[in-house]
Coordinates of C-alpha atoms in Angstrom, one line a residue:
M27 CA 20.1 -1.5 -1.7
D28 CA 21.8 0.0 -4.9
T29 CA 22.3 3.8 -4.5
S30 CA 24.5 5.7 -6.7
A31 CA 26.6 8.0 -4.7
P32 CA 25.6 11.4 -3.7
V33 CA 27.7 14.8 -3.6
P34 CA 29.3 15.1 0.1
A35 CA 26.4 16.3 1.8
G36 CA 28.1 18.4 5.1
E37 CA 26.4 19.6 7.9
P38 CA 22.5 19.7 7.6
V39 CA 21.1 22.7 7.1
Y40 CA 17.6 24.0 7.6
G41 CA 15.0 25.5 5.0
G42 CA 13.9 25.0 1.6
T43 CA 10.8 23.3 0.0
L44 CA 11.0 19.9 -1.5
R45 CA 9.1 19.2 -4.8
I46 CA 8.1 15.5 -5.1
A47 CA 6.4 14.3 -8.0
I48 CA 3.8 11.3 -7.7
N49 CA 2.3 9.8 -10.7
R50 CA -1.5 8.9 -9.6
S51 CA -4.0 11.4 -8.9
I52 CA -5.5 12.5 -5.7
N53 CA -9.0 13.3 -5.5
A54 CA -10.6 15.7 -3.3
K55 CA -11.8 13.3 -0.8
A56 CA -8.7 11.0 -0.9
L57 CA -6.4 13.1 1.9
D58 CA -8.9 12.0 4.3
P59 CA -7.3 8.7 5.7
I60 CA -10.3 6.6 5.5
F61 CA -10.5 7.5 1.8
A62 CA -6.7 7.2 0.8
D63 CA -6.8 4.7 -1.9
G64 CA -3.3 4.1 -3.0
T65 CA 0.4 5.0 -2.5
A66 CA 0.1 8.4 -4.0
C67 CA -2.1 9.4 -1.2
D68 CA -0.4 7.5 1.5
Q69 CA 2.8 9.8 0.6
V70 CA 0.8 13.0 1.7
V71 CA -1.0 11.3 4.5
N72 CA 1.9 9.9 6.3
Q73 CA 3.7 13.7 6.3
Y74 CA 0.8 15.2 8.1
G75 CA -0.7 12.1 10.0
E76 CA 0.7 9.8 12.7
T77 CA -0.4 6.5 14.0
L78 CA -0.2 5.0 17.3
V79 CA 2.8 2.9 16.3
Q80 CA 4.9 2.9 12.9
L81 CA 7.2 0.3 11.2
S82 CA 10.9 0.5 11.5
P83 CA 12.4 1.4 8.1
D84 CA 13.5 -2.3 7.6
G85 CA 10.1 -3.3 8.6
S86 CA 11.2 -5.7 11.0
E87 CA 9.8 -3.9 14.3
Y88 CA 7.3 -1.7 15.7
L89 CA 8.1 1.7 17.1
P90 CA 6.3 3.8 19.7
C91 CA 4.8 6.9 17.7
I92 CA 1.6 8.3 19.6
A93 CA 1.8 5.4 21.7
T94 CA 4.6 5.1 24.1
D95 CA 3.9 1.7 24.9
W96 CA 1.5 -1.2 24.7
T97 CA 0.3 -4.7 26.7
I98 CA -1.5 -7.3 25.0
S99 CA -3.5 -9.5 26.9
D100 CA -2.9 -13.3 27.2
D101 CA -5.7 -14.2 24.9
G102 CA -4.5 -11.6 22.5
M103 CA -7.7 -10.0 22.1
T104 CA -7.3 -6.7 24.0
Y105 CA -4.2 -4.3 23.1
T106 CA -3.8 -1.6 25.8
F107 CA -1.8 1.6 24.7
T108 CA -0.2 4.5 26.6
I109 CA -0.7 7.6 24.6
R110 CA 1.8 10.3 24.6
D111 CA 0.9 13.5 26.5
D112 CA 2.7 16.0 24.4
V113 CA 1.0 15.5 21.0
H114 CA -1.2 18.6 19.6
F115 CA -3.5 18.8 16.4
Q116 CA -2.0 21.1 14.0
V117 CA -4.2 24.4 14.1
G118 CA -7.4 24.1 11.9
E119 CA -10.7 25.8 10.9
Y120 CA -12.6 24.0 14.3
Q121 CA -9.7 23.6 16.8
D122 CA -6.5 25.9 17.9
G123 CA -4.4 22.9 17.5
R124 CA -5.3 21.3 21.1
L125 CA -3.7 18.5 22.6
L126 CA -4.4 15.0 21.6
T127 CA -6.3 12.6 23.9
A128 CA -7.1 8.8 24.2
E129 CA -11.1 10.0 23.1
D130 CA -9.0 11.0 20.0
V131 CA -7.3 8.0 19.5
A132 CA -10.6 6.0 20.0
Y133 CA -12.7 8.0 17.6
S134 CA -10.1 8.0 14.9
L135 CA -10.0 4.2 15.1
N136 CA -13.7 3.6 15.4
R137 CA -14.4 5.8 12.7
A138 CA -11.6 4.4 10.3
H139 CA -13.1 0.8 11.2
E140 CA -16.6 1.9 10.6
K141 CA -16.0 3.9 7.5
A142 CA -12.8 3.2 5.6
W143 CA -13.6 2.1 2.1
W144 CA -11.5 -1.2 2.4
N145 CA -12.9 -2.6 5.6
Y146 CA -10.0 -1.4 7.7
I147 CA -9.2 -4.2 10.4
P148 CA -12.5 -6.2 9.8
Y149 CA -11.7 -8.0 13.0
F150 CA -11.5 -5.1 15.3
E151 CA -14.6 -4.6 17.9
Y152 CA -14.0 -1.0 18.9
A153 CA -11.4 1.4 21.1
E154 CA -12.2 3.1 24.3
A155 CA -10.7 5.6 26.4
I156 CA -9.8 4.2 29.6
D157 CA -8.6 7.7 30.8
E158 CA -7.2 10.6 29.4
H159 CA -3.8 8.9 28.2
T160 CA -4.9 5.0 28.0
V161 CA -6.6 3.5 25.1
A162 CA -8.1 0.0 25.0
C163 CA -8.5 -1.9 21.5
H164 CA -10.6 -4.8 21.8
L165 CA -10.5 -7.4 19.0
E166 CA -13.4 -10.0 17.9
Y167 CA -10.5 -12.5 17.5
A168 CA -6.6 -12.6 18.1
N169 CA -4.6 -11.4 14.9
A170 CA -0.9 -11.1 14.7
L171 CA -1.5 -8.3 12.1
F172 CA -2.9 -5.9 14.6
L173 CA 0.1 -3.9 14.8
Y174 CA 0.8 -3.8 11.5
D175 CA -2.9 -2.9 10.4
L176 CA -2.3 0.1 12.9
T177 CA 0.2 1.5 10.8
S178 CA -1.8 2.2 7.8
P179 CA -2.6 5.5 6.8
S180 CA -6.2 4.5 7.8
G181 CA -5.0 4.7 11.3
V182 CA -4.0 8.1 11.7
M183 CA -5.3 10.4 14.4
I184 CA -7.3 13.1 13.6
P185 CA -9.4 15.5 15.4
Q186 CA -13.7 15.1 15.3
E187 CA -14.3 18.8 15.4
E188 CA -12.2 19.0 11.9
V189 CA -14.3 16.1 10.4
D190 CA -17.7 17.3 11.7
G191 CA -17.1 21.0 11.0
W192 CA -16.0 20.5 7.3
G193 CA -18.5 17.3 6.8
E194 CA -17.4 13.7 5.7
E195 CA -17.1 14.8 1.7
E196 CA -15.0 18.1 2.5
F197 CA -12.4 17.0 5.2
G198 CA -9.9 15.1 2.7
S199 CA -9.6 18.7 1.1
H200 CA -8.3 20.4 4.7
P201 CA -7.2 17.4 6.5
I202 CA -5.5 18.0 10.2
G203 CA -3.3 15.7 12.2
T204 CA -0.3 15.6 14.3
G205 CA 2.4 15.0 11.8
P206 CA 5.6 17.0 11.2
F207 CA 4.0 18.6 8.1
K208 CA 0.3 20.7 7.9
V209 CA -1.4 20.5 4.5
V210 CA -2.1 24.0 3.7
E211 CA -3.2 23.9 -0.1
H212 CA -5.1 20.8 -1.6
V213 CA -5.6 21.1 -5.5
P214 CA -7.1 17.7 -6.6
D215 CA -5.5 15.9 -9.3
Q216 CA -2.8 19.1 -9.6
Y217 CA -0.4 19.5 -6.5
T218 CA -0.8 19.5 -2.5
K219 CA 1.5 21.8 -0.6
L220 CA 2.5 21.2 3.4
E221 CA 4.4 23.6 5.4
K222 CA 6.3 22.5 8.9
N223 CA 4.3 22.3 11.5
P224 CA 5.6 24.6 14.2
N225 CA 3.8 22.7 17.2
Y226 CA 5.3 19.2 16.4
W227 CA 6.2 17.0 19.3
G228 CA 8.9 15.0 17.4
V229 CA 11.8 15.5 15.4
E230 CA 11.9 19.2 14.1
P231 CA 11.9 18.8 10.3
Y232 CA 14.9 20.6 8.4
L233 CA 12.6 21.7 5.6
D234 CA 10.5 24.5 5.5
G235 CA 7.8 22.5 3.5
L236 CA 6.7 20.1 0.6
T237 CA 5.0 20.2 -2.6
Y238 CA 3.5 16.8 -4.1
Y239 CA 3.1 17.3 -7.8
I240 CA 1.0 15.0 -9.8
I241 CA 2.8 13.9 -12.8
V242 CA 1.0 10.6 -14.5
D243 CA 2.8 11.0 -17.8
E244 CA 6.4 9.0 -16.8
A245 CA 8.2 10.7 -19.8
Q246 CA 7.2 14.6 -18.4
N247 CA 8.1 13.2 -14.7
M248 CA 11.7 12.3 -15.9
N249 CA 11.9 15.3 -17.7
A250 CA 11.0 17.5 -14.5
L251 CA 13.6 15.6 -12.7
S252 CA 16.2 16.0 -15.3
T253 CA 15.5 19.8 -15.7
G254 CA 15.4 20.5 -11.7
E255 CA 11.7 21.5 -12.1
I256 CA 11.3 18.8 -9.0
D257 CA 13.6 17.5 -6.2
V258 CA 12.4 13.8 -6.2
S259 CA 10.4 11.3 -7.9
V260 CA 9.3 8.4 -6.3
N261 CA 8.1 6.5 -9.2
I262 CA 11.1 6.1 -11.4
A263 CA 10.6 3.0 -13.6
G264 CA 11.7 0.9 -16.7
D265 CA 14.5 2.7 -18.9
Y266 CA 14.1 5.9 -16.8
I267 CA 16.1 4.3 -14.3
K268 CA 18.9 4.1 -16.1
Q269 CA 18.7 7.8 -17.2
V270 CA 19.0 8.5 -13.5
K271 CA 21.8 6.3 -13.3
D272 CA 23.5 7.7 -16.2
N273 CA 22.9 11.6 -15.1
S274 CA 25.6 12.8 -12.7
N275 CA 23.2 15.5 -11.2
L276 CA 20.7 12.8 -9.9
V277 CA 20.8 10.2 -7.4
L278 CA 19.1 6.7 -7.5
A279 CA 18.1 4.7 -4.4
Q280 CA 16.6 1.4 -5.2
G281 CA 15.8 -1.8 -2.9
P282 CA 13.5 -4.4 -1.9
Q283 CA 9.7 -3.3 -1.1
N284 CA 7.1 -5.8 0.6
R285 CA 5.0 -5.7 -2.4
I286 CA 4.0 -7.5 -5.4
A287 CA 2.5 -7.0 -8.8
F288 CA 0.0 -9.2 -10.2
C289 CA -3.2 -9.7 -12.6
G290 CA -6.1 -10.8 -10.6
Y291 CA -9.3 -13.0 -11.6
N292 CA -12.7 -12.2 -10.6
M293 CA -14.0 -15.9 -9.8
S294 CA -17.4 -14.3 -9.4
D295 CA -17.0 -13.5 -12.9
P296 CA -19.3 -16.2 -15.3
I297 CA -16.4 -16.6 -17.3
L298 CA -13.5 -16.7 -14.7
S299 CA -15.7 -18.9 -12.3
D300 CA -14.4 -21.8 -14.1
K301 CA -11.3 -22.9 -12.8
R302 CA -10.0 -24.4 -16.2
V303 CA -10.4 -20.7 -17.7
R304 CA -8.1 -19.1 -14.8
D305 CA -5.6 -22.2 -15.2
A306 CA -5.8 -21.8 -18.9
I307 CA -4.9 -17.8 -18.5
S308 CA -2.2 -18.6 -16.0
M309 CA -0.8 -20.9 -18.3
A310 CA -0.6 -19.0 -21.5
V311 CA 1.5 -16.1 -19.8
D312 CA 5.1 -16.2 -19.4
R313 CA 5.9 -14.3 -16.1
N314 CA 9.6 -14.3 -17.0
Q315 CA 8.7 -12.4 -20.3
I316 CA 6.8 -10.0 -18.3
V317 CA 9.7 -9.2 -15.8
S318 CA 12.4 -9.1 -18.2
A319 CA 10.7 -6.6 -20.3
V320 CA 9.0 -4.5 -17.7
Y321 CA 11.7 -4.7 -15.1
A322 CA 15.0 -4.8 -16.8
N323 CA 16.4 -2.0 -14.9
G324 CA 15.9 -3.8 -11.6
D325 CA 12.7 -2.5 -10.5
G326 CA 11.1 -5.9 -10.0
I327 CA 12.3 -9.5 -9.5
A328 CA 10.5 -12.7 -10.9
C329 CA 8.1 -13.9 -8.3
S330 CA 5.1 -16.2 -9.1
L331 CA 3.7 -16.6 -5.2
P332 CA 1.2 -14.3 -3.8
I333 CA 3.7 -13.2 -1.0
P334 CA 7.0 -11.3 -1.9
V335 CA 10.2 -12.6 -1.5
T336 CA 10.7 -10.4 1.4
C337 CA 8.4 -12.5 3.2
W338 CA 9.5 -14.8 5.9
L339 CA 7.2 -17.8 4.5
Y340 CA 9.0 -17.3 1.0
D341 CA 10.7 -20.5 -0.5
E342 CA 12.0 -20.9 -4.0
S343 CA 10.7 -24.4 -3.9
L344 CA 7.4 -23.2 -3.6
E345 CA 7.6 -21.1 -7.1
S346 CA 6.6 -24.9 -8.6
L347 CA 3.1 -24.7 -7.4
A348 CA 2.3 -22.0 -10.1
P349 CA 1.2 -23.3 -13.4
A350 CA 4.1 -23.6 -16.1
Y351 CA 4.1 -21.9 -19.3
D352 CA 2.1 -24.1 -21.6
P353 CA 0.2 -22.3 -24.6
E354 CA -1.0 -25.7 -25.9
G355 CA -2.1 -26.8 -22.5
A356 CA -4.2 -23.8 -22.1
K357 CA -6.0 -24.2 -25.4
K358 CA -6.8 -27.6 -24.2
L359 CA -8.2 -26.4 -21.1
L360 CA -10.3 -24.0 -22.8
E361 CA -11.6 -26.1 -25.3
E362 CA -12.9 -28.5 -21.9
A363 CA -14.3 -25.1 -20.5
G364 CA -16.3 -25.0 -23.7
Y365 CA -14.4 -21.8 -25.3
P366 CA -12.8 -23.8 -28.3
N367 CA -12.5 -20.5 -30.1
G368 CA -11.7 -18.4 -26.8
F369 CA -13.9 -15.4 -25.5
D370 CA -13.7 -11.4 -25.0
I371 CA -12.6 -10.0 -21.5
V372 CA -11.6 -6.9 -20.0
L373 CA -8.5 -6.3 -18.1
S374 CA -9.1 -2.8 -15.7
V375 CA -5.6 -1.7 -15.1
G376 CA -4.0 1.4 -13.6
Q377 CA -2.4 4.1 -15.2
S378 CA 1.3 3.9 -14.6
D379 CA 3.5 2.9 -17.6
A380 CA 4.9 -0.8 -15.7
Y381 CA 1.3 -2.0 -15.6
V382 CA -0.1 -1.0 -18.8
R383 CA 3.1 -2.6 -20.1
A384 CA 2.4 -5.7 -18.5
A385 CA -0.8 -5.7 -19.3
T386 CA -0.2 -5.4 -23.2
I387 CA 2.0 -8.2 -22.8
I388 CA -0.5 -10.2 -21.0
Q389 CA -2.9 -9.0 -24.1
A390 CA -0.7 -10.3 -26.7
M391 CA 0.0 -13.9 -24.8
L392 CA -3.5 -14.4 -24.2
S393 CA -4.4 -13.4 -28.0
Q394 CA -2.4 -16.7 -29.0
I395 CA -5.1 -18.6 -27.0
G396 CA -7.9 -17.1 -28.5
V397 CA -8.7 -14.5 -25.8
N398 CA -9.6 -11.3 -26.7
V399 CA -8.6 -8.9 -23.9
E400 CA -9.8 -5.5 -24.0
I401 CA -7.6 -3.2 -22.0
Q402 CA -9.2 -0.3 -19.7
S403 CA -6.6 1.9 -18.3
I404 CA -8.4 3.8 -15.3
T405 CA -7.9 6.0 -12.5
P406 CA -7.2 4.7 -9.1
T407 CA -10.6 6.0 -8.2
E408 CA -12.4 4.3 -10.9
M409 CA -10.2 1.2 -9.9
T410 CA -11.7 1.3 -6.5
D411 CA -15.3 1.8 -7.6
R412 CA -14.9 -1.2 -9.9
L413 CA -13.5 -3.5 -6.7
L414 CA -16.4 -2.3 -4.4
N415 CA -19.0 -2.7 -6.9
N416 CA -17.9 -5.8 -8.3
T417 CA -17.5 -4.8 -11.8
V418 CA -14.0 -6.4 -12.7
Q419 CA -13.1 -9.1 -14.8
L420 CA -9.2 -9.2 -15.0
F421 CA -7.6 -6.6 -13.0
M422 CA -4.4 -4.7 -12.4
R423 CA -3.8 -2.1 -9.8
D424 CA -1.0 0.2 -9.7
G425 CA 1.4 -0.5 -7.2
G426 CA 0.0 -4.0 -7.0
Q427 CA -0.3 -5.0 -3.3
G428 CA 1.9 -4.1 -0.4
G429 CA 2.0 -5.3 3.4
S430 CA 4.9 -6.6 6.1
T431 CA 7.2 -9.3 6.4
D432 CA 4.2 -11.5 7.6
P433 CA 2.4 -13.6 5.1
A434 CA -0.6 -12.8 7.2
S435 CA -0.8 -9.3 4.9
F436 CA -0.8 -11.2 1.7
V437 CA -1.9 -14.6 1.2
G438 CA -3.7 -14.2 4.6
N439 CA -6.0 -11.2 3.5
F440 CA -6.3 -12.5 0.2
L441 CA -8.2 -15.7 1.1
D442 CA -10.0 -13.9 4.0
S443 CA -13.6 -13.3 3.1
S444 CA -14.2 -10.3 5.4
K445 CA -12.1 -8.2 2.5
L446 CA -14.5 -9.2 -0.1
H447 CA -14.4 -6.4 -3.1
T448 CA -11.5 -4.6 -1.7
N449 CA -8.1 -4.4 -2.9
Y450 CA -7.1 -7.6 -0.9
N451 CA -10.1 -9.8 -1.9
A452 CA -11.3 -8.5 -5.2
W453 CA -11.1 -12.1 -6.5
C454 CA -13.9 -12.8 -4.5
Y455 CA -12.4 -15.9 -2.8
E456 CA -15.2 -17.3 -0.2
D457 CA -14.8 -20.4 1.8
P458 CA -15.5 -21.2 5.6
E459 CA -13.1 -23.6 6.7
T460 CA -10.4 -21.3 5.0
D461 CA -11.7 -18.3 6.8
E462 CA -11.1 -20.6 10.0
L463 CA -7.4 -21.6 9.0
V464 CA -6.8 -17.7 8.3
R465 CA -7.8 -16.8 11.8
K466 CA -6.2 -19.7 13.5
A467 CA -2.8 -18.9 11.4
A468 CA -3.0 -15.2 12.5
A469 CA -3.9 -15.9 16.1
S470 CA -0.9 -18.3 16.6
T471 CA 2.2 -17.2 18.4
N472 CA 4.1 -20.5 17.5
Q473 CA 6.3 -19.8 14.4
E474 CA 6.3 -23.1 13.4
E475 CA 2.6 -23.9 13.3
R476 CA 2.2 -20.6 11.5
I477 CA 4.5 -21.6 9.0
E478 CA 2.8 -24.5 8.2
M479 CA -0.3 -23.2 8.2
Y480 CA 0.5 -20.5 5.9
Q481 CA 2.1 -23.2 3.2
E482 CA -1.2 -24.6 3.4
L483 CA -3.0 -21.4 2.5
L484 CA -0.5 -20.4 -0.1
K485 CA -1.3 -24.0 -1.7
E486 CA -5.0 -23.2 -1.4
A487 CA -4.4 -19.5 -3.2
M488 CA -2.3 -21.4 -6.1
D489 CA -4.6 -24.3 -6.4
T490 CA -7.5 -22.2 -6.8
D491 CA -5.5 -20.0 -8.8
I492 CA -6.6 -16.7 -7.7
G493 CA -4.5 -14.7 -10.1
L494 CA -1.4 -14.4 -12.1
F495 CA 1.2 -13.2 -9.9
Y496 CA 4.5 -12.1 -11.9
A497 CA 7.2 -10.0 -9.6
T498 CA 7.9 -8.8 -6.2
L499 CA 8.4 -4.7 -6.6
N500 CA 11.7 -2.9 -5.9
T501 CA 11.5 1.0 -4.8
S502 CA 13.4 3.6 -7.2
W503 CA 13.6 7.0 -6.1
G504 CA 15.2 9.5 -8.3
M505 CA 16.5 12.5 -6.5
Q506 CA 18.5 15.7 -7.0
N507 CA 22.3 15.1 -5.6
N508 CA 21.3 17.9 -3.0
V509 CA 18.6 15.8 -1.5
H510 CA 20.1 14.5 1.9
G511 CA 18.6 12.6 4.9
Y512 CA 16.9 10.1 3.3
V513 CA 16.2 6.4 4.0
L514 CA 15.0 3.8 1.8
E515 CA 12.0 2.0 3.5
T516 CA 10.7 -1.3 2.5
G517 CA 7.2 0.2 2.0
A518 CA 6.5 2.5 -0.8
V519 CA 6.2 5.9 1.0
M520 CA 9.1 8.5 1.2
R521 CA 8.9 9.4 4.5
V522 CA 10.2 13.1 5.0
C523 CA 10.7 13.3 8.7
G524 CA 10.8 10.2 10.7
L525 CA 11.0 9.4 14.5
E526 CA 13.9 10.1 16.8
G527 CA 16.5 6.9 15.8
T528 CA 15.3 6.2 12.3
G529 CA 17.9 8.8 10.8
I530 CA 15.3 10.3 8.5
N531 CA 14.9 13.9 8.2
I532 CA 15.5 15.2 4.5
W533 CA 17.2 18.5 4.0
L534 CA 18.4 20.3 0.7
S535 CA 22.2 21.6 0.4

């Protein structure tokens, strides 16, 4: 972790509103946990909502949250959770802040599994309330990722009355949860205001409220931080990192994420269905040049694998599985594939500067082997639609892909056919034998066996060449030096008030 020294904080004080800039739009539906489609939405959902369990800040363990404890059946297919008896929903339009029960937990998880846009927990069967404070979750097959999947914003607890009252299309504009802050105003693509939840069961927040501002342009984002219009930017990147370091009024917090950046190949596309074409693209791009140009200020490090360097499976020797930079070899492969003069192709990319810059570098490199790349920079909603409708060719999502330190949340999900056309498997990889290995690896409790199986899956992903993986990302937050009580987590979200023992409770001096 690299943090420049903040001014002495003194004793925490109550009060104030934290102003936070995020760089992606949030539409009218996206604050409903089942429609949250990126880290910008996650930033807000994780303040108003809570899940059964949470990841510790360093990502190494699961902490009790809505659930106080849990047991796992011997076959790994039933998880039984004890639910806290002092958790109240925030006051809403259709309920008055009533007590959360096991029925609410079952409703929330079943709804998320059935309706979440990205096929939430595909191996999940159903949840049932055993009694007022006990919930049993039944799986179709054992999977070591279940507790991690429960930490997703899609697993946030919500009251059915509010969903039914507002309707599926409107609930996201009036979301209700159990967290330390409540959403009081949401203006799509502009800002979202939250206030302290007076009936919160956990640690009392120091802050009175939060306001998230959508500032997509990175220069405007940096200007707002420099002039004090905002207190925090959770999306500092590129040369702006140095500007934060050089400003005595600002603080930089930087550290590794469980997150990778890549350019994916849709293998169901007529052109990209040919492995020789995919290999040619991978061989024509110098990953180190992308990292040197885009992440020169420490916001990413070179990594050519479908797992981050923070993953326990990661081994430098495995980097040799990636095709070496060889433009001339790439041209020969294209000629063999029937494209001696190249071809035209569309690269769908998000709107953040880092990904657009990387896309531009890829475009220039592919032009050297005759491939004409049209870059289409699109919103998160448009990207989600293209993934769901399978209308991408090459694609680069803002934020890449995050997960846990377990490779099941990366390469395991990437090769899982149950996640077709989602952010995990937009390359449309399908193979029954691989599906069997994915499930076996996730269900195993023997770490040596898991390492062996995930190495096999890693080799399959690289040999098939599902995408051009080029970096493990670092978190880079820029803050005014009067912001205190934050903890840099391995996830991309800045949690404003955390569970007891995490040390997270932001305050302003």
